[in-house]
Amino acid sequence: MNGWMGKILKIDLTKKEVIEDVLPEKTYHNFIGGRGLGTKILFDNLDPKVDPLSSENMVVIAVGPLTKTKVPTSGRMSLSTKSPLTNTIFDSNAGGFWGPMLKAAGYDAVVIEGASAEPVYISINENKVKIKDARCLWGKGIRETDDILSNEEGKKAQNLMIGKAGENLVKLASISVNANRSLGRGGVGAVLGSKNLKAISVQGSKSPKIADQEQMDFINYEYNKWIKASPLTSEAMPAFGTSMLVNLINEAGALPTRNFQDSQFSNAEEISGEKMADTILEKNTACYNCPIRCGRKTKTNKSEGHGPEYETIGLLGSNLGVDNIEAIAEMNYLCNDLGLDTISTGGVISCLIEMAEKDFYDYDIKFGEADKVVNLIKNIAERKGIGNELAEGAKLFAESYGHPEMAMEVKGLVLPAYDPRAMKGRGLGYITSNRGACHLRANMLGPELLGLPKMVDRFSSIGKSGLLINQQNFVAIIDSLVVCQFSTFAAGEEFFARIYSAITGDEKTPQDLLDLGEKIWNMEKIFNIKAGFSRKDDRLPARFLEETASGPASGQVFEQEIMLEEYYKSRGWDENGVPTERKLADIGLKGVDLI
Amino acid sequence: MIEQFSQIGRDLFLQNAVSSHGGNISIRVGDRIYITRRGSMIHNLKEEDIIETGLYNNDSGIVLASTELKVHREIYRQTTAMAIIHAHPVNAIAVSLESDEIIPLDSEGSYLLHKIPVAAAEHTVGSKEVMDQVPKLLKKYKVVMLRGHGSFAIGQMLEEAYQWTSALEVSAELINIAKSASINIQEYRQNIEKYSNW
């Protein structure tokens, strides 16, 4: 087989059983890898109503046909499971070096079932797979865990691990990759915690076979031209990382401020990418085979680490009223070491602060008090005091005190750092995303603010659905191949179809890939319908529908029903957001059970 | 919407990519199509020149819609295009008469398009032959030529489809200039022999 390694690992932690398995070639051709493969395996094998923190939940970690090839930005991996935070099907992906190393060990995916009675970690070294005792790692932070595993498994080993938050089943828990990249959202760290699985260490030396090496080299050569020609991938991202967006988004009136009560932050300049570059930035870092090098190695007066990324600055900075880049960086380091998603953590704390300021909840904290936020972060990871309540996420916290409108979330996932009133397509993306409010399900930042592929009216509510659907289907493919979404700043589906065909020998047009993306999207949707989700869950908090935005987006509200109706129709779904029989037949899912 | 249609229509005319009443433009919104009126003057479009009809189902809109409606519908059904421009760019038509593909000589055309395939049909206007060939090619390419007739370009928005149309015409004009001046071309690109396989 070209492109793929042709083998997957199945690990049952209850039985302590490891099995090598093969998948039919057509499964690879139809679902590619990463998110697509994860969706297929969960769709076929996991009860959508399963308790996400029970031993019955499954985890699929997969790479794709481009992983560990010369294709730039192909160093990513994807993890799929049922989320304890959203109760939806959920995939999260991260860069670093773990993904290429899994392929080097000879595997396209690891499927984890069951739960161990005691803490364990999985060691994969070429074909030797062992489930090892992790009691000595339990309770340790991410950095220390990574150091211990490097000593145990060797410097070449790449490690994926949870911190205290995951161990304590915090629903905001992330999974760290190489101690500097994260499978951030959805509480996926708690799923590993519920299985008593602290880490997976992997190493190997194999490489995938390439169907047409000469053609792959030619297409890569052309692709590199695009990356170099794009000012985003060749200039802005290396210079400022994702934090290049802070000033841009603020000027557009889309920067979340004080729990989205405002959409412009007066001190945005103080927490911008430019400020970071002038103060705490030490050097750029890169994932496997990535010429963009958007990673930030940073250092403050007190500590050092990686990041913060734009979303972190938004949710732990402006949205908490914090205007000190060093303070944000230190909160970010802390979250990273505890294994907490910075977006969700910032989102639940901003919810608490607004409730406290409005006397909906008795707690002494105000926007801008960074020191108190640090204590809250520690308490969330430990589930200590109020932290135990916040660890359940913003939705449950706000609901339990009778103020659900205070949680800025969709399906339990708090909004990332773009106000949907200022970017209506982005808002439509939030409510229709299969994993809750997420900026990574479709790149509407491109057409609504960056002019990629061309600029559209960001305030318009009409005519966005087709563009969004194309983006959603495309991103499903990007996440299946698995490559970095930043590569799409330079190249479109045309490039990915050609490089996929050259590597695998399975000839596909751009349209073929988008059709597969549509199928993956609909399978995720069907999983969620079976899990109990319906049209009532495709909605933004009332704030965005009733309270107008400030600044450049002044007077704007999100016109939910108009946009949702057009979206469902464009998707070929009925008025309740359920795929029609005709649509199911069109995408090869005829007769699939929707109950 | 009218501003967008009207601006693109005027620009196509100014670039000599359509005659006074030639070419057509459409966008897709859900399962509806908005397409220029049959016989409208593309450089001077008015509100009433934009006709709404169904993507899958006929309605009274088809009475007024462009004769190429069938081809537009088929392209939307088979691809993820959200906008289509059918134009008659003169230089590209000239080049299409003698080859099955157009390989740009210029840097921008190479960068954006690499290769433009040329389809051939006896009945070139709104025919089944065109419906069979053009949408299939547009699954793989952003813009294709129909020999002796014109171009079909797709995009997620009209501006994008216009860019491919415009880039094609500039590339074709350069090919014609180079040919008529018998320029001895010094190749500046790597892998040019592979562009045919794009």
PDB file of C-alpha atoms in Angstrom, chain A residues 214-215 218-219 221-222 225-226 229-230 447 453-456 462-463 465-467 470-471 473 493-495 498 507 509-512 514-515 566 569-570 582 586, chain B residues 28-31 56-57 77-82 110-114 136 138-142 155-157 159-160 163-164 189-195 197-198:
ATOM      1  CA  GLU A 214       8.677  12.328  -9.187  1.00  0.00           C
ATOM      2  CA  GLN A 215       5.154  13.731  -9.356  1.00  0.00           C
ATOM      3  CA  PHE A 218       6.971  18.368  -8.625  1.00  0.00           C
ATOM      4  CA  ILE A 219       3.749  19.175  -6.784  1.00  0.00           C
ATOM      5  CA  TYR A 221       7.924  22.220  -5.506  1.00  0.00           C
ATOM      6  CA  GLU A 222       4.901  24.160  -6.790  1.00  0.00           C
ATOM      7  CA  LYS A 225       6.268  28.426  -4.306  1.00  0.00           C
ATOM      8  CA  TRP A 226       2.777  29.240  -3.015  1.00  0.00           C
ATOM      9  CA  ALA A 229       4.568  33.792  -2.213  1.00  0.00           C
ATOM     10  CA  SER A 230       1.867  34.149   0.436  1.00  0.00           C
ATOM     11  CA  PRO A 447     -13.157  35.237   3.251  1.00  0.00           C
ATOM     12  CA  PRO A 453      -9.814  33.398  -1.438  1.00  0.00           C
ATOM     13  CA  LYS A 454     -11.625  36.740  -1.868  1.00  0.00           C
ATOM     14  CA  MET A 455     -13.219  39.182   0.541  1.00  0.00           C
ATOM     15  CA  VAL A 456     -16.936  38.901   1.301  1.00  0.00           C
ATOM     16  CA  ILE A 462     -27.413  35.987   3.218  1.00  0.00           C
ATOM     17  CA  GLY A 463     -25.482  33.769   0.840  1.00  0.00           C
ATOM     18  CA  SER A 465     -24.088  28.977   3.686  1.00  0.00           C
ATOM     19  CA  GLY A 466     -22.609  27.652   0.429  1.00  0.00           C
ATOM     20  CA  LEU A 467     -19.230  29.155   1.158  1.00  0.00           C
ATOM     21  CA  ASN A 470     -17.464  24.205   1.093  1.00  0.00           C
ATOM     22  CA  GLN A 471     -15.083  25.248   3.843  1.00  0.00           C
ATOM     23  CA  ASN A 473     -16.174  19.873   3.789  1.00  0.00           C
ATOM     24  CA  GLU A 493      -8.227  21.632  -2.556  1.00  0.00           C
ATOM     25  CA  GLU A 494      -6.584  21.453  -5.963  1.00  0.00           C
ATOM     26  CA  PHE A 495      -3.135  21.011  -4.457  1.00  0.00           C
ATOM     27  CA  ARG A 498      -2.878  16.228  -6.646  1.00  0.00           C
ATOM     28  CA  GLU A 507      -6.446   9.188  -8.299  1.00  0.00           C
ATOM     29  CA  THR A 509      -9.993  15.112  -8.130  1.00  0.00           C
ATOM     30  CA  PRO A 510     -10.506  18.105  -5.808  1.00  0.00           C
ATOM     31  CA  GLN A 511     -14.227  17.430  -6.151  1.00  0.00           C
ATOM     32  CA  ASP A 512     -13.781  13.794  -5.058  1.00  0.00           C
ATOM     33  CA  LEU A 514     -14.803  17.542  -1.136  1.00  0.00           C
ATOM     34  CA  ASP A 515     -17.425  14.819  -1.641  1.00  0.00           C
ATOM     35  CA  GLU A 566     -30.431  28.669   4.332  1.00  0.00           C
ATOM     36  CA  LYS A 569     -31.373  23.786   2.726  1.00  0.00           C
ATOM     37  CA  SER A 570     -27.922  24.116   1.191  1.00  0.00           C
ATOM     38  CA  ARG A 582     -32.043  12.041  -1.036  1.00  0.00           C
ATOM     39  CA  ASP A 586     -26.242  11.011  -2.770  1.00  0.00           C
TER      40      ASP A 586
ATOM     41  CA  ARG B  28     -25.726  29.656  -6.277  1.00  0.00           C
ATOM     42  CA  VAL B  29     -27.542  30.294  -2.992  1.00  0.00           C
ATOM     43  CA  GLY B  30     -28.707  27.049  -1.436  1.00  0.00           C
ATOM     44  CA  ASP B  31     -30.844  25.263  -4.011  1.00  0.00           C
ATOM     45  CA  TYR B  56     -32.944  21.099  -9.345  1.00  0.00           C
ATOM     46  CA  ASN B  57     -36.476  22.163 -10.245  1.00  0.00           C
ATOM     47  CA  ARG B  77     -24.659  19.783  -9.307  1.00  0.00           C
ATOM     48  CA  GLN B  78     -21.312  18.175 -10.027  1.00  0.00           C
ATOM     49  CA  THR B  79     -18.932  20.597  -8.344  1.00  0.00           C
ATOM     50  CA  THR B  80     -18.865  22.751  -5.233  1.00  0.00           C
ATOM     51  CA  ALA B  81     -18.866  25.948  -7.305  1.00  0.00           C
ATOM     52  CA  MET B  82     -20.771  28.820  -5.760  1.00  0.00           C
ATOM     53  CA  SER B 110       1.577  29.366 -14.517  1.00  0.00           C
ATOM     54  CA  TYR B 111       1.270  30.085 -10.836  1.00  0.00           C
ATOM     55  CA  LEU B 112      -2.519  30.314 -10.802  1.00  0.00           C
ATOM     56  CA  LEU B 113      -3.591  27.865 -13.465  1.00  0.00           C
ATOM     57  CA  HIS B 114      -0.697  25.676 -14.625  1.00  0.00           C
ATOM     58  CA  LYS B 136     -16.431  16.878 -15.430  1.00  0.00           C
ATOM     59  CA  LEU B 138     -14.292  21.589 -13.710  1.00  0.00           C
ATOM     60  CA  LYS B 139     -14.063  18.963 -10.966  1.00  0.00           C
ATOM     61  CA  LYS B 140     -10.327  19.123 -11.487  1.00  0.00           C
ATOM     62  CA  TYR B 141      -9.639  22.568 -12.999  1.00  0.00           C
ATOM     63  CA  LYS B 142     -10.729  26.097 -12.082  1.00  0.00           C
ATOM     64  CA  GLY B 155     -15.195  29.862  -7.812  1.00  0.00           C
ATOM     65  CA  GLN B 156     -16.578  30.158  -4.346  1.00  0.00           C
ATOM     66  CA  MET B 157     -17.515  33.704  -5.298  1.00  0.00           C
ATOM     67  CA  GLU B 159     -14.586  37.541  -8.058  1.00  0.00           C
ATOM     68  CA  GLU B 160     -12.697  34.283  -7.927  1.00  0.00           C
ATOM     69  CA  GLN B 163      -9.846  36.079 -11.697  1.00  0.00           C
ATOM     70  CA  TRP B 164      -9.421  32.732 -13.445  1.00  0.00           C
ATOM     71  CA  ARG B 189      10.485  27.703 -14.991  1.00  0.00           C
ATOM     72  CA  GLN B 190      11.462  24.340 -13.579  1.00  0.00           C
ATOM     73  CA  ASN B 191       9.429  21.257 -14.429  1.00  0.00           C
ATOM     74  CA  ILE B 192       7.636  22.871 -17.392  1.00  0.00           C
ATOM     75  CA  GLU B 193       7.477  19.471 -19.084  1.00  0.00           C
ATOM     76  CA  LYS B 194       5.255  18.329 -16.197  1.00  0.00           C
ATOM     77  CA  TYR B 195       2.647  21.085 -16.570  1.00  0.00           C
ATOM     78  CA  ASN B 197       0.192  16.391 -16.290  1.00  0.00           C
ATOM     79  CA  TRP B 198      -1.262  19.040 -13.961  1.00  0.00           C
TER      80      TRP B 198
END
